[in-house]
Coordinates of C-alpha atoms in Angstrom, one line a residue:
M1 CA 0.7 3.7 33.3
K2 CA 2.4 6.6 31.9
N3 CA 1.0 9.6 34.0
K4 CA 0.7 13.4 32.5
S5 CA 4.3 14.7 34.5
T6 CA 6.3 12.0 32.6
F7 CA 5.5 14.0 29.5
N8 CA 7.7 16.8 30.5
V9 CA 9.5 18.0 27.5
H10 CA 13.5 17.7 27.6
W11 CA 14.5 21.5 26.4
S12 CA 16.8 21.9 24.0
R13 CA 18.7 25.2 23.5
G14 CA 18.6 28.5 20.9
E15 CA 16.9 28.2 17.5
Q16 CA 16.0 24.4 18.1
V17 CA 13.8 24.9 20.4
L18 CA 11.6 27.2 18.5
R19 CA 11.9 24.5 15.6
D20 CA 9.9 21.9 17.4
P21 CA 6.3 22.0 17.6
A22 CA 6.3 19.9 20.9
Q23 CA 8.5 22.6 23.0
N24 CA 7.9 26.2 21.2
K25 CA 5.6 28.5 22.9
D26 CA 6.1 31.5 19.9
A27 CA 5.1 34.3 21.8
G28 CA 3.6 32.7 24.9
F29 CA 7.5 32.0 26.1
T30 CA 8.3 34.0 29.8
L31 CA 11.4 36.3 30.1
A32 CA 12.7 34.2 32.6
E33 CA 12.3 30.8 29.6
R34 CA 14.1 33.2 27.3
R35 CA 17.0 34.0 29.2
R36 CA 16.8 30.1 30.2
L37 CA 16.5 28.9 26.8
G38 CA 19.0 30.8 24.8
I39 CA 16.2 32.3 23.0
E40 CA 16.2 36.5 24.0
G41 CA 15.6 38.4 20.6
L42 CA 15.1 35.3 18.4
L43 CA 11.4 36.3 19.4
P44 CA 9.5 40.2 19.4
P45 CA 10.0 41.6 23.0
A46 CA 6.1 40.8 23.7
V47 CA 4.9 38.0 26.2
L48 CA 1.6 36.1 25.0
S49 CA -1.1 34.4 27.2
I50 CA -2.3 31.5 26.0
E51 CA -5.9 32.7 25.6
Q52 CA -4.6 35.9 23.7
Q53 CA -2.1 33.3 21.6
V54 CA -5.6 31.4 21.0
A55 CA -7.4 34.3 20.7
V56 CA -4.8 35.6 17.1
E57 CA -4.8 32.5 15.9
W58 CA -8.6 32.2 15.7
E59 CA -8.0 35.9 13.8
H60 CA -5.7 34.0 10.9
I61 CA -8.2 30.7 11.0
S62 CA -11.8 32.3 10.5
S63 CA -10.7 34.6 7.8
K64 CA -9.9 32.1 5.5
K65 CA -13.3 31.0 3.7
D66 CA -12.3 28.4 1.8
S67 CA -12.5 25.2 4.4
L68 CA -9.4 23.1 2.6
E69 CA -7.0 26.8 3.3
Q70 CA -8.5 26.5 7.1
Y71 CA -7.3 23.0 6.8
I72 CA -3.8 23.7 5.9
G73 CA -3.9 26.4 8.8
L74 CA -4.9 24.6 11.1
I75 CA -1.9 21.8 10.7
S76 CA 1.2 24.7 9.9
L77 CA -0.4 25.8 13.5
L78 CA -0.1 21.6 14.6
D79 CA 3.6 22.2 12.7
R80 CA 4.9 25.0 14.5
N81 CA 2.9 24.8 18.1
E82 CA 1.3 21.7 19.7
T83 CA 0.2 23.1 23.0
L84 CA -1.6 26.0 20.7
F85 CA -2.6 24.2 18.3
Y86 CA -4.7 21.5 21.3
R87 CA -5.5 24.7 23.0
L88 CA -7.5 25.9 19.9
L89 CA -9.1 22.8 18.8
V90 CA -10.8 22.0 22.3
E91 CA -11.8 25.2 23.2
N92 CA -13.6 25.3 19.6
L93 CA -14.3 21.2 19.2
K94 CA -18.1 22.2 17.4
L95 CA -16.2 24.2 14.8
L96 CA -13.1 22.9 13.6
V97 CA -13.7 19.2 13.9
P98 CA -15.2 19.1 10.6
I99 CA -12.3 21.0 9.9
I100 CA -9.7 19.0 10.8
Y101 CA -11.8 15.9 9.9
T102 CA -14.8 15.3 8.6
P103 CA -16.1 16.8 5.5
T104 CA -12.7 18.5 5.3
V105 CA -10.5 16.2 5.7
G106 CA -11.6 15.2 2.2
L107 CA -10.2 17.6 0.2
A108 CA -7.1 17.7 2.2
C109 CA -6.6 14.1 1.3
Q110 CA -7.6 14.4 -2.6
Q111 CA -5.0 17.6 -2.9
F112 CA -2.7 16.0 -0.4
S113 CA 0.7 15.9 -2.5
H114 CA -0.3 19.4 -3.1
I115 CA -0.4 20.8 0.2
Y116 CA 2.6 18.7 1.9
R117 CA 4.6 20.8 3.6
R118 CA 6.2 18.6 6.9
P119 CA 6.8 15.2 7.3
R120 CA 4.3 13.7 10.0
G121 CA 4.0 10.1 11.1
L122 CA 5.5 7.2 8.5
F123 CA 5.0 5.6 5.2
L124 CA 5.8 2.1 4.7
C125 CA 5.9 1.1 0.5
P126 CA 6.6 -2.4 -0.8
K127 CA 10.8 -1.5 -0.7
D128 CA 10.9 -1.6 2.7
R129 CA 9.5 -5.3 2.9
G130 CA 12.1 -6.7 5.7
Q131 CA 12.3 -3.3 7.0
I132 CA 9.2 -2.3 8.3
A133 CA 9.9 -2.9 12.2
Q134 CA 13.6 -0.8 11.8
R135 CA 11.1 1.8 10.0
L136 CA 9.0 2.0 13.7
R137 CA 12.3 2.2 15.4
N138 CA 13.0 5.0 14.1
F139 CA 10.5 7.1 16.6
R140 CA 12.1 6.5 19.5
R141 CA 9.0 6.5 22.0
D142 CA 6.9 5.1 24.0
I143 CA 3.5 4.6 21.2
R144 CA 0.7 3.8 22.8
L145 CA -2.1 4.1 20.1
I146 CA -1.3 3.8 16.1
V147 CA -4.0 4.6 13.6
V148 CA -2.7 2.7 10.5
T149 CA -4.8 2.8 7.3
D150 CA -4.2 1.2 3.4
N151 CA -5.4 4.3 1.7
E152 CA -7.9 2.6 -0.2
R153 CA -11.4 3.5 0.5
I154 CA -10.8 6.4 1.9
L155 CA -14.6 7.9 3.2
G156 CA -16.7 7.8 0.3
L157 CA -13.7 8.9 -2.2
G158 CA -11.9 5.6 -2.9
D159 CA -8.8 4.7 -3.3
Q160 CA -6.1 8.5 -2.2
G161 CA -3.2 6.8 -2.6
A162 CA -0.7 8.4 -0.1
G163 CA -3.0 11.0 0.3
G164 CA -4.9 9.1 2.8
M165 CA -2.4 9.6 5.4
A166 CA -4.6 12.5 6.6
I167 CA -7.2 10.2 8.1
P168 CA -4.4 8.7 10.4
I169 CA -3.5 12.0 11.1
G170 CA -6.9 13.3 11.8
K171 CA -7.9 10.7 13.8
L172 CA -5.1 11.2 16.2
V173 CA -5.4 14.7 16.5
L174 CA -9.1 13.7 17.7
Y175 CA -7.7 11.6 20.2
S176 CA -5.8 13.7 22.2
A177 CA -8.0 16.8 21.8
G178 CA -11.1 14.6 22.5
A179 CA -9.9 12.2 25.3
G180 CA -6.6 14.2 26.7
I181 CA -4.2 11.4 25.3
H182 CA -1.0 12.5 24.9
P183 CA 0.3 13.3 21.0
S184 CA 3.6 12.1 21.7
L185 CA 2.2 8.9 22.3
C186 CA 0.6 8.3 19.2
L187 CA 1.6 7.5 16.1
P188 CA -0.2 8.2 12.3
I189 CA 0.8 4.9 9.8
S190 CA 0.7 4.6 6.1
L191 CA 0.7 1.6 4.1
D192 CA 1.5 2.7 1.0
V193 CA 1.1 0.0 -1.3
G194 CA 1.2 1.5 -4.3
T195 CA -2.5 3.4 -5.7
D196 CA -4.8 1.9 -8.8
N197 CA -6.0 5.5 -9.1
S198 CA -4.6 6.3 -12.4
A199 CA -5.1 10.2 -11.9
L200 CA -2.5 10.1 -9.0
L201 CA 0.1 8.1 -10.7
E202 CA -0.1 10.8 -13.2
D203 CA 0.6 13.5 -11.1
P204 CA 4.1 14.3 -11.3
Y205 CA 4.0 16.1 -7.8
Y206 CA 2.3 12.8 -6.4
V207 CA 4.5 12.0 -3.0
G208 CA 3.3 8.2 -2.6
Y209 CA 5.1 5.1 -3.9
R210 CA 4.0 5.1 -7.8
G211 CA 2.8 1.8 -8.8
R212 CA -0.6 -0.4 -8.4
R213 CA -1.2 -1.9 -5.2
L214 CA -0.3 -4.9 -3.7
R215 CA -2.6 -8.1 -3.4
S216 CA -3.2 -11.1 -2.9
A217 CA -0.3 -13.4 -0.8
E218 CA 2.2 -10.1 -1.5
Y219 CA -0.7 -7.5 0.1
D220 CA -1.2 -10.5 3.4
L221 CA 2.7 -11.2 3.7
F222 CA 3.5 -7.3 3.9
I223 CA 0.4 -6.8 6.9
E224 CA 1.8 -9.9 8.6
E225 CA 5.3 -8.4 8.8
F226 CA 3.8 -4.9 10.0
V227 CA 1.7 -6.7 12.9
Q228 CA 5.1 -8.5 14.0
A229 CA 6.7 -5.4 13.7
V230 CA 4.5 -3.3 16.0
K231 CA 4.0 -6.5 18.4
H232 CA 7.7 -6.4 18.4
V233 CA 8.6 -2.0 19.2
F234 CA 5.4 -0.8 20.7
P235 CA 4.2 -4.4 22.2
R236 CA 1.8 -2.0 24.6
A237 CA 0.1 -0.4 22.0
L238 CA -3.8 -0.1 20.6
L239 CA -4.2 -0.3 16.7
Q240 CA -7.1 1.2 14.9
W241 CA -7.3 -0.5 11.2
E242 CA -8.8 2.9 9.1
D243 CA -9.8 3.0 6.0
F244 CA -9.2 -0.6 4.7
K245 CA -12.0 -2.0 1.7
K246 CA -14.0 -3.9 3.0
A247 CA -13.0 -7.4 2.3
N248 CA -9.4 -6.7 3.3
A249 CA -11.3 -4.6 6.8
F250 CA -13.0 -7.6 7.6
N251 CA -9.9 -10.4 6.9
L252 CA -8.2 -8.2 9.1
L253 CA -9.9 -7.5 11.8
E254 CA -10.7 -11.8 12.0
R255 CA -6.7 -12.3 11.8
Y256 CA -5.4 -10.0 14.0
A257 CA -8.5 -8.9 17.1
Q258 CA -7.3 -11.5 19.1
R259 CA -3.2 -11.4 18.8
L260 CA -3.3 -7.8 20.2
A261 CA -5.6 -4.9 21.2
S262 CA -6.6 -4.2 17.6
F263 CA -10.5 -2.2 16.2
N264 CA -11.6 -1.2 13.0
D265 CA -13.2 2.0 13.3
D266 CA -15.5 1.8 10.3
I267 CA -17.2 -1.5 11.3
Q268 CA -17.3 -1.0 15.2
G269 CA -17.1 2.2 15.9
T270 CA -19.2 3.4 13.1
A271 CA -21.4 0.3 15.0
A272 CA -21.4 1.7 18.1
V273 CA -22.1 5.8 17.2
T274 CA -24.9 4.5 15.2
L275 CA -26.4 1.9 18.0
A276 CA -26.2 5.2 20.8
G277 CA -28.1 7.0 18.0
I278 CA -30.8 4.6 17.6
L279 CA -30.5 4.1 21.2
S280 CA -31.1 7.9 22.7
A281 CA -34.0 8.0 19.9
V282 CA -36.1 4.5 21.0
G283 CA -35.2 6.0 24.7
A284 CA -37.2 9.5 23.5
L285 CA -39.9 7.9 21.9
G286 CA -40.6 5.7 25.5
H287 CA -40.0 2.3 23.3
S288 CA -37.3 -0.7 23.3
L289 CA -34.8 -1.7 21.2
R290 CA -36.4 -5.0 20.8
Q291 CA -39.5 -3.8 18.7
Q292 CA -37.7 -2.0 17.0
R293 CA -36.9 -3.4 12.9
F294 CA -33.9 -2.5 11.0
L295 CA -33.0 -2.0 7.0
M296 CA -29.3 -1.7 6.1
F297 CA -28.8 0.1 2.7
G298 CA -25.2 -0.8 1.8
S299 CA -23.6 -4.0 3.3
G300 CA -20.2 -2.9 3.0
A301 CA -18.6 -2.7 6.7
A302 CA -20.5 0.0 8.0
G303 CA -23.7 -1.9 7.7
V304 CA -22.6 -5.1 8.6
G305 CA -20.5 -3.7 11.3
I306 CA -23.6 -2.2 12.6
G307 CA -25.3 -5.3 11.8
R308 CA -23.2 -6.9 14.2
L309 CA -23.3 -4.8 17.3
L310 CA -27.0 -4.2 16.9
R311 CA -27.7 -8.3 17.3
T312 CA -25.5 -7.9 20.5
A313 CA -27.8 -5.5 21.9
L314 CA -30.6 -7.4 21.2
R315 CA -29.3 -10.9 22.4
A316 CA -28.7 -8.7 25.7
E317 CA -32.6 -8.1 25.3
S318 CA -33.2 -11.7 25.6
L319 CA -33.3 -12.1 21.8
T320 CA -32.7 -15.8 20.6
E321 CA -30.0 -15.6 17.6
A322 CA -33.3 -16.5 15.1
E323 CA -35.5 -13.6 16.8
A324 CA -32.4 -11.1 16.7
R325 CA -31.9 -11.9 13.3
Q326 CA -35.2 -11.5 11.9
C327 CA -35.0 -8.5 12.9
Q328 CA -32.5 -7.4 10.0
I329 CA -32.8 -6.9 6.6
F330 CA -29.7 -6.2 4.8
M331 CA -29.7 -4.8 1.2
D332 CA -27.1 -3.9 -1.7
S333 CA -26.8 -3.0 -5.1
E334 CA -28.7 -5.9 -6.0
G335 CA -31.2 -6.0 -3.2
V336 CA -31.9 -7.8 -0.7
V337 CA -28.9 -9.9 1.1
W338 CA -30.4 -13.9 1.7
E339 CA -29.3 -17.1 1.6
G340 CA -31.0 -18.1 -2.2
R341 CA -29.3 -14.8 -4.3
G342 CA -26.6 -16.8 -5.1
E343 CA -22.8 -16.2 -4.1
L344 CA -22.4 -13.6 -1.6
E345 CA -19.7 -12.0 -0.6
R346 CA -18.0 -13.4 2.9
H347 CA -18.7 -11.0 5.1
K348 CA -22.4 -10.6 3.5
R349 CA -23.1 -13.9 4.6
E350 CA -23.3 -13.3 8.0
A351 CA -26.2 -10.7 7.3
A352 CA -28.5 -13.0 5.1
L353 CA -31.7 -14.0 5.4
R354 CA -32.5 -17.6 5.7
P355 CA -35.8 -18.7 4.0
E356 CA -37.4 -19.2 7.3
D357 CA -37.2 -15.8 8.4
F358 CA -39.6 -14.1 5.3
P359 CA -43.0 -15.1 6.8
A360 CA -41.8 -13.4 10.0
L361 CA -40.8 -10.1 7.9
G362 CA -43.8 -10.5 5.7
L363 CA -41.2 -11.1 2.2
A364 CA -41.9 -12.7 -0.3
Q365 CA -39.7 -14.9 -2.2
P366 CA -38.0 -14.1 -4.0
P367 CA -38.0 -10.4 -2.1
P368 CA -38.5 -7.5 -3.9
V369 CA -35.3 -5.3 -5.7
A370 CA -36.4 -1.6 -4.8
L371 CA -35.7 -0.1 -1.0
E372 CA -39.2 1.6 -1.3
Q373 CA -41.2 -1.6 -2.3
V374 CA -38.8 -3.5 0.6
I375 CA -39.9 -1.2 3.2
L376 CA -43.7 -1.6 2.4
S377 CA -43.2 -5.3 3.1
C378 CA -40.7 -5.4 6.3
R379 CA -42.4 -1.9 7.4
P380 CA -38.9 -1.0 9.2
T381 CA -39.1 1.4 12.0
V382 CA -35.5 2.2 11.6
L383 CA -33.5 3.0 7.8
I384 CA -29.9 3.2 7.5
G385 CA -28.3 4.2 5.1
A386 CA -24.1 3.2 3.9
T387 CA -24.2 3.7 0.7
G388 CA -22.3 6.3 -0.6
Q389 CA -24.5 7.0 -3.3
P390 CA -26.6 10.6 -2.9
G391 CA -29.6 10.3 -3.4
D392 CA -30.5 7.3 -2.3
F393 CA -33.8 7.7 0.0
T394 CA -36.0 9.4 -2.8
P395 CA -39.0 11.1 -1.2
A396 CA -41.0 7.8 -2.2
V397 CA -38.5 5.9 0.2
I398 CA -38.8 7.8 3.0
R399 CA -42.5 8.2 2.8
A400 CA -42.9 4.6 3.0
M401 CA -40.6 4.5 5.8
A402 CA -43.7 7.2 7.7
K403 CA -46.3 4.9 6.4
G404 CA -45.3 1.7 8.0
C405 CA -45.0 3.8 11.3
E406 CA -46.1 7.0 13.2
R407 CA -41.7 8.3 13.9
P408 CA -39.4 6.5 11.6
I409 CA -35.7 7.1 12.4
I410 CA -33.6 8.3 9.0
F411 CA -30.0 7.8 9.7
P412 CA -28.5 8.9 6.2
L413 CA -25.1 8.6 6.9
S414 CA -22.5 8.5 4.0
N415 CA -20.4 11.2 4.0
P416 CA -18.9 13.8 3.1
T417 CA -22.3 15.8 2.7
S418 CA -22.2 15.2 -1.0
K419 CA -22.3 11.3 -0.3
A420 CA -25.5 11.7 1.9
E421 CA -28.7 9.4 1.1
C422 CA -30.9 12.6 1.5
T423 CA -30.3 15.6 3.3
P424 CA -32.4 16.6 7.1
A425 CA -34.8 18.5 5.3
E426 CA -36.0 16.2 2.3
A427 CA -35.9 13.7 5.5
L428 CA -38.6 15.7 7.2
L429 CA -40.5 17.2 4.3
H430 CA -41.6 13.9 3.1
S431 CA -42.1 12.3 6.2
D432 CA -44.6 15.4 7.2
G433 CA -42.1 16.2 10.1
R434 CA -42.3 12.8 12.1
A435 CA -38.8 11.7 11.1
L436 CA -36.4 11.6 13.7
I437 CA -32.7 12.4 11.9
A438 CA -29.0 12.3 12.4
T439 CA -26.7 11.9 9.3
G440 CA -23.1 11.0 8.8
S441 CA -21.8 14.6 8.2
P442 CA -23.0 17.7 10.1
F443 CA -26.1 19.2 8.3
E444 CA -27.5 22.8 9.7
P445 CA -30.8 22.6 11.7
V446 CA -33.6 22.5 9.6
T447 CA -37.0 24.6 10.7
F448 CA -39.9 21.8 9.5
N449 CA -43.7 23.6 10.1
G450 CA -41.9 26.5 12.4
Q451 CA -40.5 23.4 14.9
K452 CA -36.4 23.7 15.2
H453 CA -34.8 20.2 14.2
V454 CA -30.9 20.3 15.2
I455 CA -29.5 17.7 13.3
G456 CA -27.0 15.4 15.4
Q457 CA -24.2 13.9 13.4
C458 CA -23.3 10.5 13.6
N459 CA -20.0 10.9 14.1
N460 CA -17.5 8.3 15.2
V461 CA -15.8 11.2 17.4
F462 CA -17.7 10.5 20.3
V463 CA -16.9 7.1 20.3
F464 CA -13.2 6.4 19.3
P465 CA -12.1 8.7 21.4
G466 CA -12.9 7.6 24.5
V467 CA -13.0 3.9 23.8
G468 CA -9.4 3.9 23.2
L469 CA -9.3 5.9 26.2
G470 CA -10.5 3.2 28.3
V471 CA -8.5 0.3 26.5
L472 CA -5.0 2.6 27.6
I473 CA -6.6 3.3 30.6
S474 CA -7.5 -1.2 31.3
E475 CA -4.3 -2.1 29.4
A476 CA -6.7 -4.4 28.1
S477 CA -5.3 -6.9 25.8
R478 CA -8.3 -6.9 23.6
V479 CA -11.3 -4.7 22.3
T480 CA -14.2 -6.4 22.6
D481 CA -17.8 -5.8 21.0
S482 CA -19.3 -5.8 24.3
M483 CA -16.8 -2.8 24.8
F484 CA -18.4 -0.8 22.2
L485 CA -21.9 -2.2 23.8
A486 CA -20.8 -0.2 26.7
A487 CA -20.2 2.6 24.7
A488 CA -22.8 3.1 22.9
R489 CA -25.0 3.1 25.8
A490 CA -22.5 5.5 27.7
L491 CA -22.8 8.0 24.6
A492 CA -26.9 7.4 24.6
F493 CA -27.0 8.2 28.1
F494 CA -25.0 11.4 28.0
S495 CA -27.0 12.4 24.8
N496 CA -30.7 12.4 26.5
S497 CA -29.5 13.8 29.7
R498 CA -27.4 16.5 27.6
P499 CA -28.7 16.9 23.6
S500 CA -27.2 19.2 21.6
G501 CA -30.6 21.0 21.0
P502 CA -34.7 20.2 20.0
G503 CA -35.1 16.8 19.0
C504 CA -31.2 16.1 18.1
L505 CA -30.3 12.3 19.6
Y506 CA -26.3 13.1 20.2
P507 CA -24.8 16.1 22.4
S508 CA -22.7 18.5 21.3
L509 CA -19.2 18.3 19.9
R510 CA -18.3 21.0 22.6
D511 CA -18.7 18.7 25.7
L512 CA -16.3 15.7 23.2
R513 CA -14.0 15.5 26.3
E514 CA -16.8 14.5 28.7
V515 CA -18.3 11.9 26.4
S516 CA -14.6 10.4 25.6
R517 CA -14.1 10.0 29.7
L518 CA -17.8 8.7 30.4
I519 CA -17.1 6.0 27.2
A520 CA -14.0 5.5 28.5
F521 CA -14.8 4.7 32.5
K522 CA -17.3 2.4 30.7
V523 CA -14.9 0.8 28.6
A524 CA -12.4 0.2 31.1
Q525 CA -15.0 -1.8 33.1
T526 CA -16.0 -3.7 30.8
A527 CA -12.4 -4.7 29.9
R528 CA -12.1 -5.5 33.5
D529 CA -15.3 -7.2 33.8
E530 CA -14.7 -9.5 31.0
G531 CA -10.8 -10.6 32.4
F532 CA -9.0 -8.9 29.1
G533 CA -7.9 -5.8 31.0
R534 CA -6.7 -4.2 35.0
S535 CA -8.1 -6.0 38.1
L536 CA -9.1 -1.6 39.0
N537 CA -12.3 -1.2 41.4
D538 CA -14.6 2.1 40.1
A539 CA -12.5 4.3 42.2
A540 CA -8.9 3.5 40.6
I541 CA -10.5 3.4 37.3
Q542 CA -11.0 7.2 37.5
S543 CA -8.4 7.9 39.5
A544 CA -6.6 6.7 36.1
I545 CA -8.4 8.7 33.9
D546 CA -7.5 11.6 35.7
D547 CA -4.0 11.2 35.8
F548 CA -3.6 10.1 32.7
C549 CA -5.5 12.4 30.3
W550 CA -3.4 15.5 28.9
A551 CA -4.8 19.4 28.2
P552 CA -3.0 21.5 26.3
N553 CA -1.6 24.2 28.6
Y554 CA 1.9 25.6 28.5
E555 CA 2.3 24.9 32.4
G556 CA 1.7 21.3 32.1
G557 CA -1.1 19.3 33.7
K558 CA -5.0 20.3 33.4
C559 CA -6.2 23.1 31.8
R560 CA -8.7 25.1 34.1
S561 CA -11.3 24.2 32.3
E562 CA -10.6 20.3 33.3
K563 CA -10.2 21.3 36.7
A564 CA -13.8 23.4 36.9
A565 CA -15.8 20.5 34.7
Q566 CA -14.5 17.3 36.0
T567 CA -17.0 14.4 35.1
G568 CA -18.0 11.8 38.3
F569 CA -19.4 9.3 38.6
V570 CA -22.3 7.6 40.4
G571 CA -23.6 4.5 40.1
N572 CA -24.9 4.0 37.1
G573 CA -25.1 7.0 35.9
F574 CA -22.9 10.4 36.4
A575 CA -23.3 14.1 37.7
L576 CA -23.2 16.7 34.9
T577 CA -21.6 19.8 35.0
A578 CA -21.2 23.1 33.4
Q579 CA -17.8 23.5 31.3
T580 CA -16.7 26.9 31.8
T581 CA -14.4 27.6 29.5
P582 CA -16.4 29.3 26.7
A583 CA -15.7 28.3 22.9
L584 CA -14.6 31.6 20.8
K585 CA -17.4 32.5 18.3
S586 CA -17.3 32.8 14.7

């Protein structure tokens, strides 16, 4: 296991030091360091503390009123001074995560060719076939974490070609900021297999591979060579599949899950963070999971992934397979997903209702097509939106949910914000303030009938950094559904112990590093207990997390906030402590 002490930079000298973001401290170099490194006179004479530098960088970012300009400014800082970038981000997670990732990263993907400044990560295109392993070897360091996309289903925006690279870059930034995984261990990869986005191909400044997407056998061979190369060049790496179109997403997860440690965040990460929100909601109501009935509107990667993990959780509560299936209704643009509807896409077959399930759900055959009518027939308690279509949760739909249960749980999860199935204000208005709400994108608090509702963001960032940290700590050979169930339960426990505000089903992003450490602990325990990870006792797992986690500080080791805010695990729970490093205020 690599520990923080092995991350010491092998210092260059002179101008090269200032041009390497992993070494550069800008005005943070002491006079002695300037003398030793041969950079005297290459910087203004003043020496600033990292706290002063953070304050100055916050001035720069907050003075920009456009979110894309703020994103460009943050990435420019990352390209110049890595430690300072992460220190700024860690101390202001709640304010800056929406800039460095959703929703602003969607704009960055769309404008990627026009805001591209400096190379970051690895681009692999059809011309690299037969040489992919050699391309990976160009990174002469111990890569332990890879996020890879083929750019075809970027957020709710579709095919973004080479612009999809902003997603793996952003995800790995959050792994480092949110879980303390050192940036040198991380590699973002774009499988630039072409694009079917004509606007990109017609853009004279497009930086990606100019050609239509590889499909079928050619695509499969390209992916196979990539996976084989990763296993050979970086055999200890965890691989995260990101933003693949749903058919490919399910196929790749099924094909490679047992061949290398890998997972799909759109399927499994989304499922875990959604389940955590549901557990938080039913816990607040004093109910159990097995008492709920779930309606998934949207049966793509996210919807079916949520259903899979829900079935795992329901079976853990002693429901049979048939009983768990009868707790769930899936819908798509053609209505209820059921076996009698005709030919179904492969990933939808597992979610399809059987004819014998209909009486238990109060459905006729054939079932109604309209969402409102299905709700009135089935009386679900939980409505989850993953359609990417704004306005799908109409006032009539929300009223139908409120008619069927006292406290409907409504999750419009599509992002970015413009794609949400409804707004929190609409959900509260049409449920008479009774709905428990979480959203996929950030929304401001809503006041209804004089009561303030803080809207929790069902954000994968609460889950994937901790899962990744737990897998790396345990050196797990596989990533299993049980690990994501453990992550969901840990996040729900934390959320109920420290909610972000009144009615909120998730913690604050300011707590992300503590959340990630708790999830990592539970994931490493699960990997050990399932026989896929190192055989470490609980104390050894905690010690391994302490040793492995990196914090952005010029002197190395842990920053003061981590030393003062350790998370200690006690039995099945954990001791909460107050964080001592205040975030800068906008």
